[in-house]
Amino acid sequence: MGSKANGYVFALLAIVIFSIQDGLSKHLGSNYPPVFVAMIRYWAFAAFAVTLAWRSPAGLRATAVTKRPLLQISRGVLLPAQIVVVITAFTVVGLAHSQAILAATPIFVALLSMPLLGERVGWRRWSAITAGLVGVLLILKPGEGTFDVDFLLPLAGALMFAVYAITTRLVSREDSAMTSFFYTGVVGAAAISLVGPFFWATLSGPDWVWMILLCVTGSLSHYFLIRAYDLLDAVAVQPLTYLQLVFASIMGVTIFGETLTANMILGSLLVAAAGIFTVWRERVVARRKAGLPPA
């Protein structure tokens, strides 16, 4: 197969494995403290990040050198906190509803890129942002009675990951992708290890199997995603990531007994369409600034 075909295969593998990982996180998070689950998962992730850095052409020592140490540490601390919030959301709100709200992350990235990155957003992206926010409101069901404060959990998770994405863009101006990945794993593992032991729990025999599988899927999903981005542009990968919402909905209904509402389905479609357009438009603008043709 050609490089692009391989890229799509890697992207699809990453999305399927991420979906399995979400289901495992919901199962374990329902029975054990989410901080504990995230800590064990992060230990495996850190080992994977160190291994990749060690085997990279630059080597471990060169990969660990950063020009933005404070920013790298900040984003390294932010991601495990976001994972804890997301696992909690899976258990409290549900897998399908949480993923529907988390799918709005590209919309929040576009919003935050204005004050934090100084980017200018034209009327096309503003229209997409507005449509995406309307979709989020539909998912939150504000017109069907009292607002459920539990929905603030996945909303916070989406905003936290948007900030993480913005800080990743900032450090990418001076640090390599491998350096950022290394700090994400190592700093994140160190940060959550300061808190996680206070929530230590004893896993049952079967749950040890699920925990090991969670750690394996966490490493594999990131590896395949890295390979996908090596071969494809973000504008090609982003539409595929919304399949994770489809898989989450299927698992939520068939395995965890969740219910899909008309508001959630319509809102998810709006969010996905707005997110795909936003990523595509960002690419067009970036190529125009670089003096390249739109396609």
Tab-separated table of C-alpha atoms in Angstrom:
chain	number	residue	atom	x	y	z
A	1	MET	CA	0.000	0.000	0.000
A	2	GLY	CA	1.013	3.618	-0.505
A	3	SER	CA	2.004	5.886	2.354
A	4	LYS	CA	-1.403	7.598	2.447
A	5	ALA	CA	-3.231	4.263	2.545
A	6	ASN	CA	-0.981	3.177	5.410
A	7	GLY	CA	-1.727	6.462	7.155
A	8	TYR	CA	-5.462	5.827	7.019
A	9	VAL	CA	-4.961	2.292	8.328
A	10	PHE	CA	-2.900	3.613	11.253
A	11	ALA	CA	-5.520	6.295	11.968
A	12	LEU	CA	-8.376	3.783	11.977
A	13	LEU	CA	-6.420	1.406	14.217
A	14	ALA	CA	-5.718	4.260	16.640
A	15	ILE	CA	-9.397	5.279	16.749
A	16	VAL	CA	-10.647	1.727	17.307
A	17	ILE	CA	-8.106	1.179	20.080
A	18	PHE	CA	-8.908	4.556	21.670
A	19	SER	CA	-12.560	3.483	21.743
A	20	ILE	CA	-11.700	0.188	23.431
A	21	GLN	CA	-9.573	2.161	25.884
A	22	ASP	CA	-12.545	4.402	26.709
A	23	GLY	CA	-14.732	1.381	27.445
A	24	LEU	CA	-12.056	-0.105	29.698
A	25	SER	CA	-11.644	3.246	31.464
A	26	LYS	CA	-15.384	3.437	32.129
A	27	HIS	CA	-15.456	-0.111	33.512
A	28	LEU	CA	-12.452	0.392	35.787
A	29	GLY	CA	-13.459	3.945	36.741
A	30	SER	CA	-16.842	2.639	37.889
A	31	ASN	CA	-15.170	0.268	40.358
A	32	TYR	CA	-11.997	2.088	41.413
A	33	PRO	CA	-10.957	5.726	41.964
A	34	PRO	CA	-10.368	7.396	38.563
A	35	VAL	CA	-7.117	8.909	39.868
A	36	PHE	CA	-5.809	5.425	40.642
A	37	VAL	CA	-6.830	4.106	37.208
A	38	ALA	CA	-5.223	7.082	35.466
A	39	MET	CA	-2.006	6.685	37.467
A	40	ILE	CA	-1.478	3.032	36.508
A	41	ARG	CA	-2.284	3.875	32.905
A	42	TYR	CA	0.158	6.768	32.970
A	43	TRP	CA	2.998	4.648	34.325
A	44	ALA	CA	2.721	2.458	31.223
A	45	PHE	CA	2.433	5.550	29.021
A	46	ALA	CA	5.593	7.070	30.539
A	47	ALA	CA	7.541	3.842	29.954
A	48	PHE	CA	6.360	3.877	26.346
A	49	ALA	CA	7.360	7.539	25.880
A	50	VAL	CA	10.842	6.913	27.316
A	51	THR	CA	11.284	3.860	25.080
A	52	LEU	CA	10.325	5.830	21.972
A	53	ALA	CA	12.699	8.654	22.915
A	54	TRP	CA	15.520	6.187	23.581
A	55	ARG	CA	15.011	4.518	20.193
A	56	SER	CA	14.618	7.777	18.271
A	57	PRO	CA	17.460	8.942	15.961
A	58	ALA	CA	18.282	11.815	18.337
A	59	GLY	CA	18.520	9.560	21.400
A	60	LEU	CA	17.078	9.954	24.885
A	61	ARG	CA	19.403	12.713	26.086
A	62	ALA	CA	18.850	14.977	23.074
A	63	THR	CA	15.097	14.334	23.093
A	64	ALA	CA	14.878	15.437	26.723
A	65	VAL	CA	16.344	18.868	25.908
A	66	THR	CA	13.617	21.520	25.655
A	67	LYS	CA	13.649	25.239	24.981
A	68	ARG	CA	10.318	25.721	26.776
A	69	PRO	CA	10.666	23.775	30.056
A	70	LEU	CA	7.912	25.592	31.990
A	71	LEU	CA	5.427	25.168	29.158
A	72	GLN	CA	6.347	21.503	28.713
A	73	ILE	CA	5.891	20.881	32.435
A	74	SER	CA	2.555	22.721	32.425
A	75	ARG	CA	1.120	20.663	29.585
A	76	GLY	CA	2.597	17.501	31.133
A	77	VAL	CA	0.665	18.194	34.359
A	78	LEU	CA	-2.514	19.234	32.554
A	79	LEU	CA	-3.045	16.035	30.548
A	80	PRO	CA	-3.248	13.527	33.449
A	81	ALA	CA	-5.627	15.901	35.224
A	82	GLN	CA	-7.760	15.958	32.080
A	83	ILE	CA	-7.710	12.158	31.879
A	84	VAL	CA	-8.954	11.903	35.473
A	85	VAL	CA	-11.807	14.296	34.644
A	86	VAL	CA	-12.706	12.307	31.517
A	87	ILE	CA	-12.694	8.923	33.299
A	88	THR	CA	-14.932	10.442	35.978
A	89	ALA	CA	-17.229	11.779	33.242
A	90	PHE	CA	-17.458	8.327	31.643
A	91	THR	CA	-18.674	6.864	34.929
A	92	VAL	CA	-20.999	9.703	35.974
A	93	VAL	CA	-22.394	11.032	32.679
A	94	GLY	CA	-21.912	8.019	30.435
A	95	LEU	CA	-19.615	7.055	27.592
A	96	ALA	CA	-21.751	8.251	24.679
A	97	HIS	CA	-22.763	11.620	26.142
A	98	SER	CA	-19.229	12.352	27.332
A	99	GLN	CA	-17.699	11.605	23.932
A	100	ALA	CA	-20.350	13.752	22.241
A	101	ILE	CA	-19.260	16.760	24.325
A	102	LEU	CA	-15.536	15.925	24.052
A	103	ALA	CA	-15.955	15.947	20.262
A	104	ALA	CA	-16.310	19.741	20.535
A	105	THR	CA	-12.616	20.101	21.439
A	106	PRO	CA	-11.569	21.485	17.999
A	107	ILE	CA	-14.245	24.177	18.414
A	108	PHE	CA	-12.778	25.223	21.774
A	109	VAL	CA	-9.273	25.147	20.289
A	110	ALA	CA	-10.379	27.589	17.605
A	111	LEU	CA	-11.932	29.862	20.245
A	112	LEU	CA	-8.871	29.792	22.514
A	113	SER	CA	-6.423	30.273	19.649
A	114	MET	CA	-7.530	33.892	19.398
A	115	PRO	CA	-6.568	35.129	22.895
A	116	LEU	CA	-3.761	32.616	23.523
A	117	LEU	CA	-2.092	32.393	20.088
A	118	GLY	CA	-3.163	35.736	18.665
A	119	GLU	CA	-4.780	34.074	15.638
A	120	ARG	CA	-7.415	35.871	13.610
A	121	VAL	CA	-10.623	33.984	12.867
A	122	GLY	CA	-12.685	34.874	9.809
A	123	TRP	CA	-16.437	34.671	9.322
A	124	ARG	CA	-16.276	31.100	7.998
A	125	ARG	CA	-14.637	29.718	11.124
A	126	TRP	CA	-16.856	31.900	13.309
A	127	SER	CA	-19.866	30.306	11.618
A	128	ALA	CA	-18.450	26.833	12.279
A	129	ILE	CA	-17.700	27.735	15.907
A	130	THR	CA	-21.254	29.020	16.385
A	131	ALA	CA	-22.756	25.875	14.835
A	132	GLY	CA	-20.538	23.715	17.026
A	133	LEU	CA	-21.570	25.550	20.189
A	134	VAL	CA	-25.229	25.158	19.225
A	135	GLY	CA	-24.538	21.444	18.891
A	136	VAL	CA	-23.013	21.376	22.363
A	137	LEU	CA	-26.095	23.121	23.776
A	138	LEU	CA	-28.316	20.503	22.153
A	139	ILE	CA	-26.256	17.725	23.716
A	140	LEU	CA	-26.504	19.407	27.113
A	141	LYS	CA	-30.312	19.517	26.694
A	142	PRO	CA	-30.849	22.917	28.344
A	143	GLY	CA	-34.485	23.051	27.236
A	144	GLU	CA	-35.528	19.769	28.865
A	145	GLY	CA	-35.763	20.747	32.476
A	146	THR	CA	-33.085	21.500	35.066
A	147	PHE	CA	-29.515	21.614	33.788
A	148	ASP	CA	-27.557	18.566	34.978
A	149	VAL	CA	-24.340	19.823	36.599
A	150	ASP	CA	-22.717	16.451	35.878
A	151	PHE	CA	-22.396	17.552	32.252
A	152	LEU	CA	-19.821	20.088	33.417
A	153	LEU	CA	-17.384	17.167	33.765
A	154	PRO	CA	-17.018	16.313	30.039
A	155	LEU	CA	-17.290	20.021	29.227
A	156	ALA	CA	-14.345	20.698	31.541
A	157	GLY	CA	-12.501	17.776	29.956
A	158	ALA	CA	-12.989	19.252	26.468
A	159	LEU	CA	-11.795	22.692	27.591
A	160	MET	CA	-8.770	21.224	29.383
A	161	PHE	CA	-7.748	19.263	26.298
A	162	ALA	CA	-8.206	22.379	24.176
A	163	VAL	CA	-5.753	24.238	26.440
A	164	TYR	CA	-3.411	21.240	26.193
A	165	ALA	CA	-3.627	21.404	22.382
A	166	ILE	CA	-2.889	25.147	22.417
A	167	THR	CA	0.176	24.691	24.641
A	168	THR	CA	1.321	21.862	22.379
A	169	ARG	CA	1.144	24.242	19.417
A	170	LEU	CA	3.203	26.786	21.351
A	171	VAL	CA	6.000	24.359	22.258
A	172	SER	CA	6.013	22.903	18.725
A	173	ARG	CA	7.456	26.207	17.526
A	174	GLU	CA	10.755	25.346	19.226
A	175	ASP	CA	10.646	21.688	20.356
A	176	SER	CA	10.269	18.532	18.288
A	177	ALA	CA	7.161	16.353	18.454
A	178	MET	CA	9.197	13.594	20.129
A	179	THR	CA	10.387	15.987	22.840
A	180	SER	CA	6.799	17.032	23.555
A	181	PHE	CA	5.671	13.403	23.639
A	182	PHE	CA	8.504	12.557	26.054
A	183	TYR	CA	7.535	15.340	28.459
A	184	THR	CA	3.854	14.438	28.200
A	185	GLY	CA	4.616	10.940	29.459
A	186	VAL	CA	7.357	11.587	32.016
A	187	VAL	CA	6.025	14.788	33.595
A	188	GLY	CA	2.474	13.463	33.572
A	189	ALA	CA	3.498	10.231	35.327
A	190	ALA	CA	5.482	12.167	37.936
A	191	ALA	CA	2.602	14.601	38.562
A	192	ILE	CA	-0.128	12.011	39.008
A	193	SER	CA	2.164	9.845	41.140
A	194	LEU	CA	2.151	12.638	43.735
A	195	VAL	CA	-1.613	12.212	44.148
A	196	GLY	CA	-2.483	8.704	42.986
A	197	PRO	CA	-1.057	6.706	45.934
A	198	PHE	CA	-3.584	8.392	48.256
A	199	PHE	CA	-6.319	6.709	46.190
A	200	TRP	CA	-4.637	3.305	46.002
A	201	ALA	CA	-7.019	0.378	45.611
A	202	THR	CA	-6.643	-3.383	45.392
A	203	LEU	CA	-7.638	-4.730	42.011
A	204	SER	CA	-9.578	-7.965	41.765
A	205	GLY	CA	-8.126	-10.794	39.683
A	206	PRO	CA	-10.217	-10.172	36.537
A	207	ASP	CA	-9.694	-6.412	36.763
A	208	TRP	CA	-5.930	-6.885	36.647
A	209	VAL	CA	-6.483	-8.255	33.148
A	210	TRP	CA	-8.561	-5.200	32.184
A	211	MET	CA	-5.955	-2.856	33.699
A	212	ILE	CA	-3.113	-4.490	31.777
A	213	LEU	CA	-5.215	-4.287	28.610
A	214	LEU	CA	-5.866	-0.590	29.334
A	215	CYS	CA	-2.122	0.055	29.602
A	216	VAL	CA	-1.411	-1.846	26.376
A	217	THR	CA	-4.158	-0.074	24.429
A	218	GLY	CA	-2.965	3.294	25.756
A	219	SER	CA	0.499	2.743	24.280
A	220	LEU	CA	-0.689	1.190	21.014
A	221	SER	CA	-3.252	3.908	20.305
A	222	HIS	CA	-0.686	6.684	20.698
A	223	TYR	CA	1.848	4.794	18.576
A	224	PHE	CA	-0.604	4.299	15.711
A	225	LEU	CA	-1.749	7.923	15.949
A	226	ILE	CA	1.857	9.122	15.718
A	227	ARG	CA	2.360	6.932	12.647
A	228	ALA	CA	-0.852	8.309	11.110
A	229	TYR	CA	0.274	11.920	11.565
A	230	ASP	CA	3.647	11.007	10.054
A	231	LEU	CA	1.869	10.056	6.825
A	232	LEU	CA	-1.246	12.263	6.760
A	233	ASP	CA	-2.169	15.893	7.401
A	234	ALA	CA	-4.370	16.723	10.379
A	235	VAL	CA	-7.182	17.641	7.977
A	236	ALA	CA	-7.211	14.022	6.760
A	237	VAL	CA	-7.060	12.477	10.239
A	238	GLN	CA	-9.593	14.720	12.008
A	239	PRO	CA	-12.747	13.472	10.208
A	240	LEU	CA	-11.815	9.899	11.112
A	241	THR	CA	-11.519	10.741	14.809
A	242	TYR	CA	-15.274	11.329	14.951
A	243	LEU	CA	-15.698	7.598	14.430
A	244	GLN	CA	-14.699	7.382	18.092
A	245	LEU	CA	-18.020	9.055	18.920
A	246	VAL	CA	-19.838	6.402	16.865
A	247	PHE	CA	-17.985	3.568	18.583
A	248	ALA	CA	-18.583	5.145	22.006
A	249	SER	CA	-22.301	5.366	21.282
A	250	ILE	CA	-22.423	1.723	20.217
A	251	MET	CA	-20.563	0.573	23.325
A	252	GLY	CA	-22.573	2.855	25.579
A	253	VAL	CA	-25.891	1.443	24.335
A	254	THR	CA	-24.984	-2.239	23.898
A	255	ILE	CA	-22.587	-2.787	26.815
A	256	PHE	CA	-23.398	-0.150	29.425
A	257	GLY	CA	-27.137	0.277	28.799
A	258	GLU	CA	-26.996	3.987	27.954
A	259	THR	CA	-29.736	5.794	26.013
A	260	LEU	CA	-29.273	8.070	23.010
A	261	THR	CA	-31.616	11.044	22.660
A	262	ALA	CA	-32.610	12.928	19.510
A	263	ASN	CA	-30.936	16.066	20.928
A	264	MET	CA	-27.685	14.220	21.444
A	265	ILE	CA	-27.652	12.737	17.931
A	266	LEU	CA	-28.460	16.055	16.245
A	267	GLY	CA	-26.001	17.937	18.464
A	268	SER	CA	-23.257	15.401	17.740
A	269	LEU	CA	-23.775	15.778	13.992
A	270	LEU	CA	-23.486	19.568	14.306
A	271	VAL	CA	-20.368	19.317	16.469
A	272	ALA	CA	-18.688	16.820	14.117
A	273	ALA	CA	-19.470	18.876	10.991
A	274	ALA	CA	-18.287	22.096	12.633
A	275	GLY	CA	-15.109	20.424	13.932
A	276	ILE	CA	-14.199	18.974	10.534
A	277	PHE	CA	-14.800	22.315	8.805
A	278	THR	CA	-12.779	24.184	11.442
A	279	VAL	CA	-9.731	21.930	11.011
A	280	TRP	CA	-10.015	22.125	7.211
A	281	ARG	CA	-10.300	25.915	7.288
A	282	GLU	CA	-7.284	26.236	9.591
A	283	ARG	CA	-5.253	24.258	7.073
A	284	VAL	CA	-6.414	26.482	4.200
A	285	VAL	CA	-5.465	29.628	6.122
A	286	ALA	CA	-2.080	28.192	7.143
A	287	ARG	CA	-1.247	27.255	3.543
A	288	ARG	CA	-2.307	30.695	2.333
A	289	LYS	CA	0.017	32.349	4.872
A	290	ALA	CA	2.821	30.089	3.653
A	291	GLY	CA	2.167	31.098	0.035
A	292	LEU	CA	0.940	27.610	-0.915
A	293	PRO	CA	-2.176	26.645	-2.914
A	294	PRO	CA	-5.265	25.765	-0.784
A	295	ALA	CA	-5.349	22.054	-1.718
